[in-house]
CSV table of C-alpha atoms in Angstrom, one decimal:
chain,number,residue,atom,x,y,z
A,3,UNK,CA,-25.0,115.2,-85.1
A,4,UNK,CA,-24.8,111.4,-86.1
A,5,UNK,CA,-21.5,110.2,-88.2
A,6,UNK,CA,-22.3,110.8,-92.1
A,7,UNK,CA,-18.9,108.9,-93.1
A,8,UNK,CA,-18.9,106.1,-95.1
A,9,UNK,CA,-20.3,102.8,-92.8
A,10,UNK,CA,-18.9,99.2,-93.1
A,11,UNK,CA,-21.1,96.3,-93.1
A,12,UNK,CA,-21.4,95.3,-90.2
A,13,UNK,CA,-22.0,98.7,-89.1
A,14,UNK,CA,-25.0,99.3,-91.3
A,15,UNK,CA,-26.2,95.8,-90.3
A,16,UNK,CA,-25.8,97.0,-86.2
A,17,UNK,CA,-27.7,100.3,-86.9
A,18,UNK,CA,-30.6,98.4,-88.9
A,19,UNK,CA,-31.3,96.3,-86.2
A,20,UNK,CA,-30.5,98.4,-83.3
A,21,UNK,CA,-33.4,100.6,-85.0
A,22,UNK,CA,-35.4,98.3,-85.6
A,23,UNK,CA,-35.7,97.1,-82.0
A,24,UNK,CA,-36.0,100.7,-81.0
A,25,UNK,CA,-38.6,100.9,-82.8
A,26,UNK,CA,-40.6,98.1,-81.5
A,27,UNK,CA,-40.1,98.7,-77.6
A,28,UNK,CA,-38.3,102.1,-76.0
A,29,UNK,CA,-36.7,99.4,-73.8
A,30,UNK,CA,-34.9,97.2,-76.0
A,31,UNK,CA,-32.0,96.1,-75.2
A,32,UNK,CA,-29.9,96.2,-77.8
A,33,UNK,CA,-26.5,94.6,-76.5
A,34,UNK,CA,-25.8,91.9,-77.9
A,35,UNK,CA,-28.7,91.3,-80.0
A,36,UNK,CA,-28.4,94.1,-82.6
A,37,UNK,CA,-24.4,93.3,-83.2
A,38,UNK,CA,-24.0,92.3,-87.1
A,39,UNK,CA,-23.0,88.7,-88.0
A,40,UNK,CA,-19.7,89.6,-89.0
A,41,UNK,CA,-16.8,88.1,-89.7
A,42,UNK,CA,-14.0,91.1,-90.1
A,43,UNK,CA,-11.0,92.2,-88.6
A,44,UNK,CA,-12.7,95.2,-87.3
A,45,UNK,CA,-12.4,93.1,-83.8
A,46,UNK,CA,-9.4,93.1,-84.1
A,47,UNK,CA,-9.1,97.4,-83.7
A,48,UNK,CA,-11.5,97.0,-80.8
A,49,UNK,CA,-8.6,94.8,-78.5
A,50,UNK,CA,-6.3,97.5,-78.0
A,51,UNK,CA,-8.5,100.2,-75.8
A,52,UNK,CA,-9.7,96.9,-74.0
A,53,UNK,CA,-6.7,95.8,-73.5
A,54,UNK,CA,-5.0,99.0,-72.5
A,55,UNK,CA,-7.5,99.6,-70.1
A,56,UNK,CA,-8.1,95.9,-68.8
A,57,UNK,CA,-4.9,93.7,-70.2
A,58,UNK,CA,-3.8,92.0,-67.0
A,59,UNK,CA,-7.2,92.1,-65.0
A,60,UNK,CA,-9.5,89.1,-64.4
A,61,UNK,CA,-12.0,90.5,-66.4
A,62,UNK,CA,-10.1,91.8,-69.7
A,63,UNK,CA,-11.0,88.6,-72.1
A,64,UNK,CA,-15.0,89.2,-70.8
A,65,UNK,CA,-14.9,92.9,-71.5
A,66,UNK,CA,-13.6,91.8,-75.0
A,67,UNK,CA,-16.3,89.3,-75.7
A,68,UNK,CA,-18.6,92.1,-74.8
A,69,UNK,CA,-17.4,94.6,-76.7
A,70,UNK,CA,-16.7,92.7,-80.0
A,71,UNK,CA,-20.4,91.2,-79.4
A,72,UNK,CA,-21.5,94.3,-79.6
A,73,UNK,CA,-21.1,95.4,-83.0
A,74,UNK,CA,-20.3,91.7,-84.3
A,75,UNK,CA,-22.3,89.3,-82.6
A,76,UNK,CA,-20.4,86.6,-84.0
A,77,UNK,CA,-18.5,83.4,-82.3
A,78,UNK,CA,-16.0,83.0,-84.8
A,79,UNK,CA,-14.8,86.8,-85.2
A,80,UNK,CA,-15.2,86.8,-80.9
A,81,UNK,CA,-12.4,84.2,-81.1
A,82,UNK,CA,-10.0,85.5,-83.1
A,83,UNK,CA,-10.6,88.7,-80.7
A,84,UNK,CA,-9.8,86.5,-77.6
A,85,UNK,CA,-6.7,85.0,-79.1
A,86,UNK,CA,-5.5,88.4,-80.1
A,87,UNK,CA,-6.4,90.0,-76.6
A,88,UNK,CA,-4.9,86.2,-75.4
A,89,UNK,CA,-1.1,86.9,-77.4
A,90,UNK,CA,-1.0,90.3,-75.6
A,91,UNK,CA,-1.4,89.2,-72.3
A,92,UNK,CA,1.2,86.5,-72.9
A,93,UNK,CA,3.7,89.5,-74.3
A,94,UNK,CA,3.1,92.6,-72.1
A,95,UNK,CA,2.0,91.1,-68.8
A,96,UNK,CA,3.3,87.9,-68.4
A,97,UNK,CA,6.4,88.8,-70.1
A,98,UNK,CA,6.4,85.7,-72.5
A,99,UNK,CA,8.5,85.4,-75.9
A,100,UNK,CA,6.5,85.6,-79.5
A,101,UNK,CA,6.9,81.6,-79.3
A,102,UNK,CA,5.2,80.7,-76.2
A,103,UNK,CA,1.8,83.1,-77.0
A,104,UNK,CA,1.8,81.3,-80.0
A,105,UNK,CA,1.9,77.8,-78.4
A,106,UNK,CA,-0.2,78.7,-75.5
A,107,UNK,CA,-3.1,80.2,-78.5
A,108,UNK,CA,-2.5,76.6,-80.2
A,109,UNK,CA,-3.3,74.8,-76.6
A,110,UNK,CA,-6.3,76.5,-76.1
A,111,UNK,CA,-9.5,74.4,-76.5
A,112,UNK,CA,-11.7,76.4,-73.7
A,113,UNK,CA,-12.1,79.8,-75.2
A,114,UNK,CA,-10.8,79.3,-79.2
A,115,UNK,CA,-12.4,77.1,-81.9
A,116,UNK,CA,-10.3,75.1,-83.4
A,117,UNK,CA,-10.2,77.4,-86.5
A,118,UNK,CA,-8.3,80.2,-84.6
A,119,UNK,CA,-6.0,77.6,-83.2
A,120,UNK,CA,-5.4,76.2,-86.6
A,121,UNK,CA,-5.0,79.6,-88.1
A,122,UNK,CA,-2.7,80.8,-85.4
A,123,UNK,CA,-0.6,77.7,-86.5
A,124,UNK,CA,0.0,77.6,-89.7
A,125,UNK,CA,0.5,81.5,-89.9
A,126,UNK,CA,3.6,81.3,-87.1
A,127,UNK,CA,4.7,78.2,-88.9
A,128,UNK,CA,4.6,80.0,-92.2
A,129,UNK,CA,6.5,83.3,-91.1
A,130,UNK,CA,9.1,80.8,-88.7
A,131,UNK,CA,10.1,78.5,-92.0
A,132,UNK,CA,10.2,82.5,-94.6
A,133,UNK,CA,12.7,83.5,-91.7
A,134,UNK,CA,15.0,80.2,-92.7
A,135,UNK,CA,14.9,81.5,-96.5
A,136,UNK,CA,15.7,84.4,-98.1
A,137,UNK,CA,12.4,85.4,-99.5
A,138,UNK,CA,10.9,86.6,-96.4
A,139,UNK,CA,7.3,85.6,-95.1
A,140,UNK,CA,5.8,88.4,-96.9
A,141,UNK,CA,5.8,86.2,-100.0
A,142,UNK,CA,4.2,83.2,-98.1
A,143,UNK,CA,1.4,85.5,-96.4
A,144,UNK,CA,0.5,86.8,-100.0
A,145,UNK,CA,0.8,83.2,-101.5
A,146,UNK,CA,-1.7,81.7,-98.5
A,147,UNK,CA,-4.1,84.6,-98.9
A,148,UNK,CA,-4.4,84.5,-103.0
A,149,UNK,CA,-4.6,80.7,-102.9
A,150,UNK,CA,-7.2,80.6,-100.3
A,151,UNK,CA,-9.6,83.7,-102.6
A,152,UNK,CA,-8.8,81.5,-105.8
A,153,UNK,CA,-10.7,78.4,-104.0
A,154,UNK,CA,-13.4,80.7,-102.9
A,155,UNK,CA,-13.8,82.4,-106.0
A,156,UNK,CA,-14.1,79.2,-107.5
A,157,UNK,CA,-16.5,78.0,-105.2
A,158,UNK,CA,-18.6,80.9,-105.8
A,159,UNK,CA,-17.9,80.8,-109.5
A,160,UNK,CA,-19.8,77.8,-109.2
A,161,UNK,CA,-23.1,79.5,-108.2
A,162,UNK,CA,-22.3,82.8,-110.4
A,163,UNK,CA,-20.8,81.8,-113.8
A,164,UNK,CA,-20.6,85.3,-114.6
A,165,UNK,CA,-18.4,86.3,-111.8
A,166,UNK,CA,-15.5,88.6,-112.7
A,167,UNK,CA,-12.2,86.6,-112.3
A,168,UNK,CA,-10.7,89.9,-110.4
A,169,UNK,CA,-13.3,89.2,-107.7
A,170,UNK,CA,-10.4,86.6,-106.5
A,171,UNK,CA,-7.8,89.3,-106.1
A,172,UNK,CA,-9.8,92.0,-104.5
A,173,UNK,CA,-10.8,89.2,-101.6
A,174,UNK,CA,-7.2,88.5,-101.0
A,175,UNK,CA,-6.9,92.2,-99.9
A,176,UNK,CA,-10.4,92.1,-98.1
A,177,UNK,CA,-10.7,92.2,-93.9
A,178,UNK,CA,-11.6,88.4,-94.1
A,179,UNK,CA,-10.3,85.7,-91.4
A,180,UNK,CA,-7.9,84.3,-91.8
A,181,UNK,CA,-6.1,86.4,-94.0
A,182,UNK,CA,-6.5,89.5,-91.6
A,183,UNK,CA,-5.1,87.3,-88.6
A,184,UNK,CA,-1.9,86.8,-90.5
A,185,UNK,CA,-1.6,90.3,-90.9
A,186,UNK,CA,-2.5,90.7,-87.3
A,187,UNK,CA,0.7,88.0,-86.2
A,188,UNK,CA,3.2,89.8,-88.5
A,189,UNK,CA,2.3,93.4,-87.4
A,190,UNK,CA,2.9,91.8,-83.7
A,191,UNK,CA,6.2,89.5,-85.1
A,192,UNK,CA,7.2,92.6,-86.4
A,193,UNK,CA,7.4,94.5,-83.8
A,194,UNK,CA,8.9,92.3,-81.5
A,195,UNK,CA,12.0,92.0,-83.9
A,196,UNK,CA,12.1,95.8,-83.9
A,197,UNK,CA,12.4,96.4,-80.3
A,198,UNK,CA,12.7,93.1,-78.7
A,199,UNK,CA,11.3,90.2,-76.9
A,200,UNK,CA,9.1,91.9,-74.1
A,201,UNK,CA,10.9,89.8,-71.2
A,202,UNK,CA,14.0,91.6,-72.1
A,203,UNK,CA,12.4,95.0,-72.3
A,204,UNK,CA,10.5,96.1,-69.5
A,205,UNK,CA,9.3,98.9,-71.0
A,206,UNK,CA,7.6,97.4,-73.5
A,207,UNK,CA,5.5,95.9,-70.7
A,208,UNK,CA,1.9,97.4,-69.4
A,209,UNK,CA,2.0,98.6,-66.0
């Protein structure tokens, strides 16, 4: 029985074409074509398995092109994928500190557009300057995101004068880049102030 759950975008988009070209030729083949134009954090949930799998093999940053590609055929939301698939490779196999992933992401000009370098730069500079104060980088994650959905809304605004001013609230809590990627560092900066740089705890480390 197919999933009856409520579908994302980009999974609705996938399915559409995917059926679509099934329906025109028995022997389409689907992968990459039919993956959405999307650009979400769902890539994001799709590193881990990869990575858990794959994280230290020749191969691992490939698989994850492939996989993201898949169901979002899309070169900037493939990027942010690598970089996050890049950051746990520096952390659990190579045994690097939060710092270094960071500055080996920002150094990358092969694999990352210039956007996910820029991103993954200002969000680590952001959290490394809250740590200084007393207010926590929380405030300056929140502050980034609404800022960045006020100019959009106003852009939009622009095209749609009857757009509803809490449109620019609900898209600072959307799955959108970069906001989601911020998310993404402090869930990883996080954790490493939890438990610990992984070069000092080898079990924290994939085997």
């Amino acid at each position: 029985m197919s999933f009856t759950g409520r579908k994302d975008h980009a999974t609705k988009l996938f399915l559409e074409a995917a059926e679509k070209m099934k329906s025109e030729s028995a022997d389409a083949n689907i992968f990459p074509v039919a993956g959405a134009d999307d650009e979400q954090a769902n890539c994001f949930f799709k590193v881990a398995p990869i990575f858990a799998r794959y994280g230290g093999s020749d191969d691992c940053a490939q698989k994850v092109d492939w996989v993201v590609r898949a169901h979002q055929n899309n070169d900037k939301t493939v990027h942010f994928a690598l970089a996050f698939n890049m950051m746990l490779d520096h952390l659990l196999i190579k045994g690097n500190d939060m710092d270094r992933a960071i500055s080996a992401i920002c150094k990358e000009t092969s694999g990352l557009c210039e956007e996910v370098r820029a991103a993954t730069k200002k969000g680590w500079d952001a959290r490394t300057k809250a740590n200084i104060s007393d207010d926590g980088w929380d405030y300056d994650l929140v502050k980034y995101g609404n800022d960045l959905s006020t100019e959009i809304y106003n852009a939009k605004k622009g095209k749609d004068p009857n757009l509803p001013e809490t449109y620019s609230k609900i898209m600072a809590l959307t799955c959108a880049f970069p906001q989601s990627y911020f998310c993404a560092l402090k869930i990883v900066g996080d954790t490493i102030e939890t438990i610990g740089s992984p070069s000092d705890n080898n079990d924290f480390k994939v085997s």
